[in-house]
Amino acid sequence: MAEPLARPREGAPRIAIFTDELDWHVERLVKGFARHGARAVPVRLGACKIDTTRPQQLAIPGFHGALPDACVVRAIGDGSLETITLRLGVLHALDALGVPLVNSARSIERCTDKSAASFLLAAARIPTPVTFVTGSRGEALRIIRRECGLAPLVLKPLFGAQGWGLKLIRREEDLPTKEEARGVFYLQRFIAPRDVWYEDMRILVSHGEIIGAMRRRSRRWITNVRQGAKPCACEPTARERELALRATSALGADFAGVDIISGADGLPMVLEVNSMAGWSGLQSVTPFQIAERVAGDILAAIGAAARRAHG
């Protein structure tokens, strides 16, 4: 039988969980914070607003004029450029007011924009598959002519997750129109499998520590669990652990899912860093409650920040 949830005590931390829906992850986080005696409130980021008539210049639904003690960002939500800019502006404002964010707006921007992430990972000398990003279809075709003789390329949406929208490029005819690519061609070297299984690794990092890892295996070249890949428990090597921690640090994330793949030489490379990573697949092969661990890490970080602020 599950242990009863702790009742939030008077003055206990109140956490905003920014989300679009009350999905499995949000429900687990709410329970995880409750286990630690804190109260988590799901909030639509789109419902928040900047209001300069208020003492903090912000209005966060469910917090009655006060600020959260911390925020967990599970989703930014869809919308126009202006809509997304406003939501990120709210996160930047919370950061400016000293509210801890997991993750910060800056980190989310870096991770969500695959071109920025690739640049920062390369600048930090973290090995990644060869990557090209251009807004010119003509240039993309020249890259394909030059590179596909060596190995195929993967076209990825600049903003995307869970393996949706990926396209394997073997020849010029495979390249979509500029409109279909939404004006940007992000092309990354395809890493072929070393046996019949396509496989990569997801490592979950929380506040500078690795809290779980799994291999994702599939008969298809897209290895996301949401698209049918099988999660398998694993223990990362020392090198894989190092790369996951360095990649998370390079993008400024407190919490992240780092995807790692091994090349033909067996050496690991970082594919991407997800600042709003899910963990339902990883939870299925993990003996403890990940959400409870993440909630505890966030509350510990709040406590440490408060102690530093008070000397």
XYZ file of C-alpha atoms in Angstrom:
311
model
C 0.000 0.000 0.000
C 1.293 3.456 -0.861
C 2.275 5.718 1.982
C -0.205 8.546 2.671
C 0.734 11.888 1.195
C 2.125 14.455 3.616
C -0.185 17.373 4.267
C 1.528 20.635 3.254
C 2.429 22.449 6.448
C 1.817 26.121 7.079
C 4.399 28.111 5.148
C 5.437 25.071 3.061
C 6.873 25.784 -0.398
C 4.363 26.329 -3.183
C 5.456 25.235 -6.631
C 3.966 26.246 -9.974
C 4.029 23.512 -12.615
C 3.616 25.139 -16.018
C 1.760 22.737 -18.294
C -0.856 22.545 -21.028
C -2.642 19.527 -19.593
C -2.858 17.404 -16.470
C -0.902 14.535 -17.941
C 0.871 11.613 -16.273
C 4.032 13.643 -15.612
C 2.190 16.527 -13.943
C 0.167 14.167 -11.753
C 3.332 12.370 -10.665
C 5.077 15.653 -9.885
C 2.143 16.918 -7.819
C 2.290 13.703 -5.776
C 6.084 13.865 -5.607
C 6.028 17.352 -4.106
C 3.262 16.315 -1.709
C 5.467 13.466 -0.470
C 7.957 16.141 0.555
C 5.287 18.266 2.235
C 5.085 20.903 -0.496
C 2.123 22.008 -2.604
C 2.365 21.979 -6.394
C -0.168 23.883 -8.487
C -0.573 23.148 -12.229
C -0.757 26.426 -14.179
C -1.151 27.203 -17.854
C 1.734 29.448 -18.834
C -0.601 31.073 -21.351
C -2.878 32.164 -18.489
C -0.082 34.145 -16.799
C 0.289 37.808 -17.601
C 2.487 40.810 -17.088
C 0.557 43.520 -15.204
C 2.514 46.572 -14.097
C -0.276 47.619 -11.696
C 0.616 44.665 -9.459
C 3.401 44.773 -6.856
C 5.467 42.104 -8.677
C 4.287 43.162 -12.182
C 3.123 39.566 -12.729
C -0.105 37.637 -12.310
C 0.217 33.867 -11.806
C -3.144 32.064 -11.525
C -3.565 30.161 -8.259
C -1.043 32.254 -6.329
C -3.293 35.190 -5.374
C -0.841 38.017 -5.908
C 2.134 36.143 -4.452
C 4.989 34.507 -6.339
C 5.659 30.754 -6.399
C 8.627 29.526 -4.411
C 9.782 27.760 -7.566
C 8.459 26.810 -11.003
C 8.746 23.623 -13.022
C 8.297 24.147 -16.753
C 6.714 21.088 -18.370
C 5.362 22.853 -21.462
C 5.493 26.226 -23.191
C 2.537 25.418 -25.444
C 1.838 26.039 -29.097
C 1.029 29.399 -30.631
C 2.247 32.292 -32.719
C 5.700 33.792 -32.384
C 4.142 36.586 -30.319
C 2.375 34.104 -28.032
C 5.517 32.084 -27.383
C 7.522 35.284 -26.842
C 5.049 36.427 -24.178
C 5.210 33.089 -22.348
C 8.988 33.126 -22.393
C 8.808 36.740 -21.221
C 6.869 35.592 -18.150
C 9.600 33.036 -17.417
C 12.316 35.666 -17.870
C 10.384 37.958 -15.508
C 10.142 35.233 -12.852
C 13.867 34.653 -13.190
C 14.531 38.391 -12.794
C 12.414 38.347 -9.617
C 14.576 35.581 -8.171
C 12.097 32.702 -8.532
C 13.966 29.427 -9.189
C 12.945 27.891 -12.524
C 13.439 24.318 -13.645
C 14.451 25.081 -16.262
C 15.278 28.737 -16.842
C 13.880 30.466 -19.908
C 17.400 30.801 -21.284
C 18.075 27.093 -20.927
C 14.731 26.195 -22.504
C 15.487 28.487 -25.449
C 18.895 26.879 -25.925
C 17.623 23.301 -25.739
C 14.455 23.820 -27.795
C 16.309 25.510 -30.654
C 18.308 22.601 -32.061
C 20.614 24.949 -33.989
C 21.595 26.828 -30.814
C 22.035 23.561 -28.945
C 24.286 22.122 -31.658
C 26.397 25.276 -31.665
C 26.801 25.310 -27.878
C 27.593 21.599 -27.658
C 30.233 21.933 -30.374
C 31.645 25.068 -28.719
C 32.008 23.076 -25.481
C 33.882 20.375 -27.447
C 31.200 17.792 -26.739
C 31.121 15.210 -29.543
C 27.926 15.252 -31.623
C 27.030 13.951 -35.092
C 28.095 16.341 -37.863
C 25.359 18.975 -38.241
C 24.449 21.633 -40.809
C 21.722 24.278 -40.437
C 20.654 26.658 -43.190
C 17.651 28.668 -44.279
C 18.492 28.158 -47.964
C 17.103 25.135 -49.788
C 19.778 25.562 -52.442
C 22.475 25.331 -49.789
C 20.729 22.319 -48.259
C 20.820 20.599 -51.666
C 24.546 21.343 -51.980
C 25.102 19.816 -48.521
C 23.168 16.698 -49.554
C 25.177 16.315 -52.771
C 28.409 16.625 -50.818
C 27.534 14.590 -47.709
C 25.111 11.837 -48.704
C 27.822 10.023 -50.604
C 29.355 9.365 -47.174
C 26.182 8.557 -45.220
C 22.530 9.651 -45.110
C 21.417 12.769 -43.240
C 18.477 13.261 -40.904
C 16.283 16.306 -41.426
C 14.858 17.454 -38.074
C 12.387 20.210 -37.243
C 14.212 23.045 -35.528
C 11.582 22.875 -32.788
C 10.328 19.374 -32.164
C 10.350 16.448 -29.762
C 9.500 12.746 -29.364
C 10.838 11.907 -32.806
C 8.008 13.558 -34.719
C 8.781 15.172 -38.074
C 12.111 13.417 -38.666
C 12.980 12.507 -42.246
C 15.840 10.393 -43.539
C 17.624 12.075 -46.464
C 19.538 9.817 -48.877
C 19.281 11.867 -52.066
C 18.280 15.319 -53.258
C 14.748 14.144 -54.066
C 14.144 13.394 -50.376
C 14.458 17.050 -49.362
C 11.076 18.726 -48.741
C 10.173 22.205 -49.930
C 11.157 25.234 -47.889
C 7.546 25.670 -46.821
C 7.317 22.060 -45.614
C 10.580 22.522 -43.684
C 9.164 25.745 -42.170
C 12.030 27.761 -43.620
C 14.931 25.973 -41.887
C 16.905 22.869 -42.911
C 18.524 21.215 -39.882
C 20.561 18.305 -41.263
C 22.458 15.907 -39.018
C 24.593 12.904 -39.927
C 22.642 9.649 -39.611
C 24.370 7.184 -37.281
C 23.805 3.672 -38.588
C 23.156 0.812 -36.145
C 25.919 -1.627 -35.347
C 23.537 -4.647 -35.421
C 19.898 -5.338 -36.304
C 18.636 -3.002 -33.547
C 18.545 0.756 -33.745
C 19.566 1.977 -30.322
C 20.435 5.052 -28.307
C 20.538 6.015 -24.630
C 18.493 8.476 -22.604
C 20.201 9.754 -19.446
C 18.143 11.811 -16.993
C 20.075 14.514 -15.134
C 18.811 16.465 -12.133
C 20.801 19.271 -10.528
C 24.193 17.950 -11.527
C 23.521 14.262 -10.832
C 22.465 11.377 -13.038
C 19.281 9.873 -11.626
C 18.483 7.262 -14.253
C 19.282 5.867 -17.685
C 17.822 3.537 -20.268
C 18.633 2.223 -23.697
C 15.900 2.615 -26.301
C 15.802 -0.187 -28.865
C 13.718 -0.364 -32.012
C 13.501 -2.097 -35.366
C 12.894 1.372 -36.818
C 15.517 4.114 -37.038
C 13.463 6.478 -34.840
C 14.076 5.282 -31.294
C 11.641 7.321 -29.202
C 9.539 5.302 -26.759
C 6.422 7.198 -27.883
C 7.014 5.735 -31.337
C 7.363 2.146 -30.232
C 10.953 1.766 -29.025
C 11.492 -0.576 -26.091
C 13.070 0.901 -22.923
C 15.781 -1.257 -21.342
C 17.481 -0.549 -18.028
C 21.200 0.128 -18.312
C 24.206 1.547 -16.506
C 25.980 4.333 -18.445
C 29.735 4.110 -18.837
C 31.946 6.705 -17.204
C 32.303 8.447 -20.577
C 28.542 8.515 -21.187
C 27.975 9.935 -17.716
C 30.597 12.606 -18.303
C 29.045 13.646 -21.620
C 25.538 13.829 -20.141
C 26.679 16.098 -17.310
C 28.805 18.283 -19.586
C 25.998 18.649 -22.131
C 23.482 19.627 -19.462
C 25.909 22.181 -18.061
C 26.722 23.590 -21.514
C 23.043 24.365 -22.070
C 22.491 25.653 -18.540
C 19.851 23.093 -17.572
C 19.110 21.957 -14.017
C 16.953 19.074 -15.248
C 17.325 17.429 -18.645
C 17.109 14.275 -20.676
C 20.303 13.766 -22.660
C 20.182 11.500 -25.709
C 23.439 9.720 -26.511
C 24.295 7.455 -29.438
C 27.430 5.458 -30.246
C 29.124 5.787 -33.615
C 30.681 3.070 -35.734
C 33.817 3.348 -33.594
C 31.772 2.690 -30.452
C 32.440 6.156 -29.035
C 29.420 8.001 -27.592
C 28.076 11.266 -28.997
C 25.338 13.592 -27.752
C 22.318 13.787 -30.051
C 20.351 16.397 -28.126
C 19.395 17.756 -24.713
C 15.713 17.993 -23.787
C 14.925 20.596 -21.123
C 11.310 19.394 -20.736
C 12.069 15.690 -20.876
C 9.485 13.030 -20.154
C 10.361 9.947 -18.141
C 7.434 7.536 -18.444
C 9.555 5.062 -20.418
C 12.447 5.390 -17.998
C 10.083 4.997 -15.040
C 9.032 1.588 -16.359
C 12.584 0.289 -15.814
C 13.459 2.334 -12.687
C 12.844 0.965 -9.152
C 12.146 4.322 -7.469
C 9.722 7.159 -8.209
C 11.536 9.587 -10.476
C 9.061 12.424 -9.861
C 9.629 12.192 -6.115
C 13.394 12.386 -6.626
C 13.051 15.388 -8.961
C 10.733 17.154 -6.499
C 13.201 16.538 -3.684
C 16.072 17.932 -5.737
C 14.101 21.101 -6.514
C 13.147 21.636 -2.871
C 16.745 21.039 -1.804
C 17.890 23.664 -4.328
C 15.325 26.142 -2.949
C 16.596 25.533 0.585
C 20.231 25.942 -0.437
C 19.447 29.205 -2.248
C 17.592 30.543 0.781
C 20.523 29.717 3.060
C 22.939 31.490 0.751
C 20.659 34.539 0.613
C 20.617 34.764 4.401
C 24.349 34.289 4.791
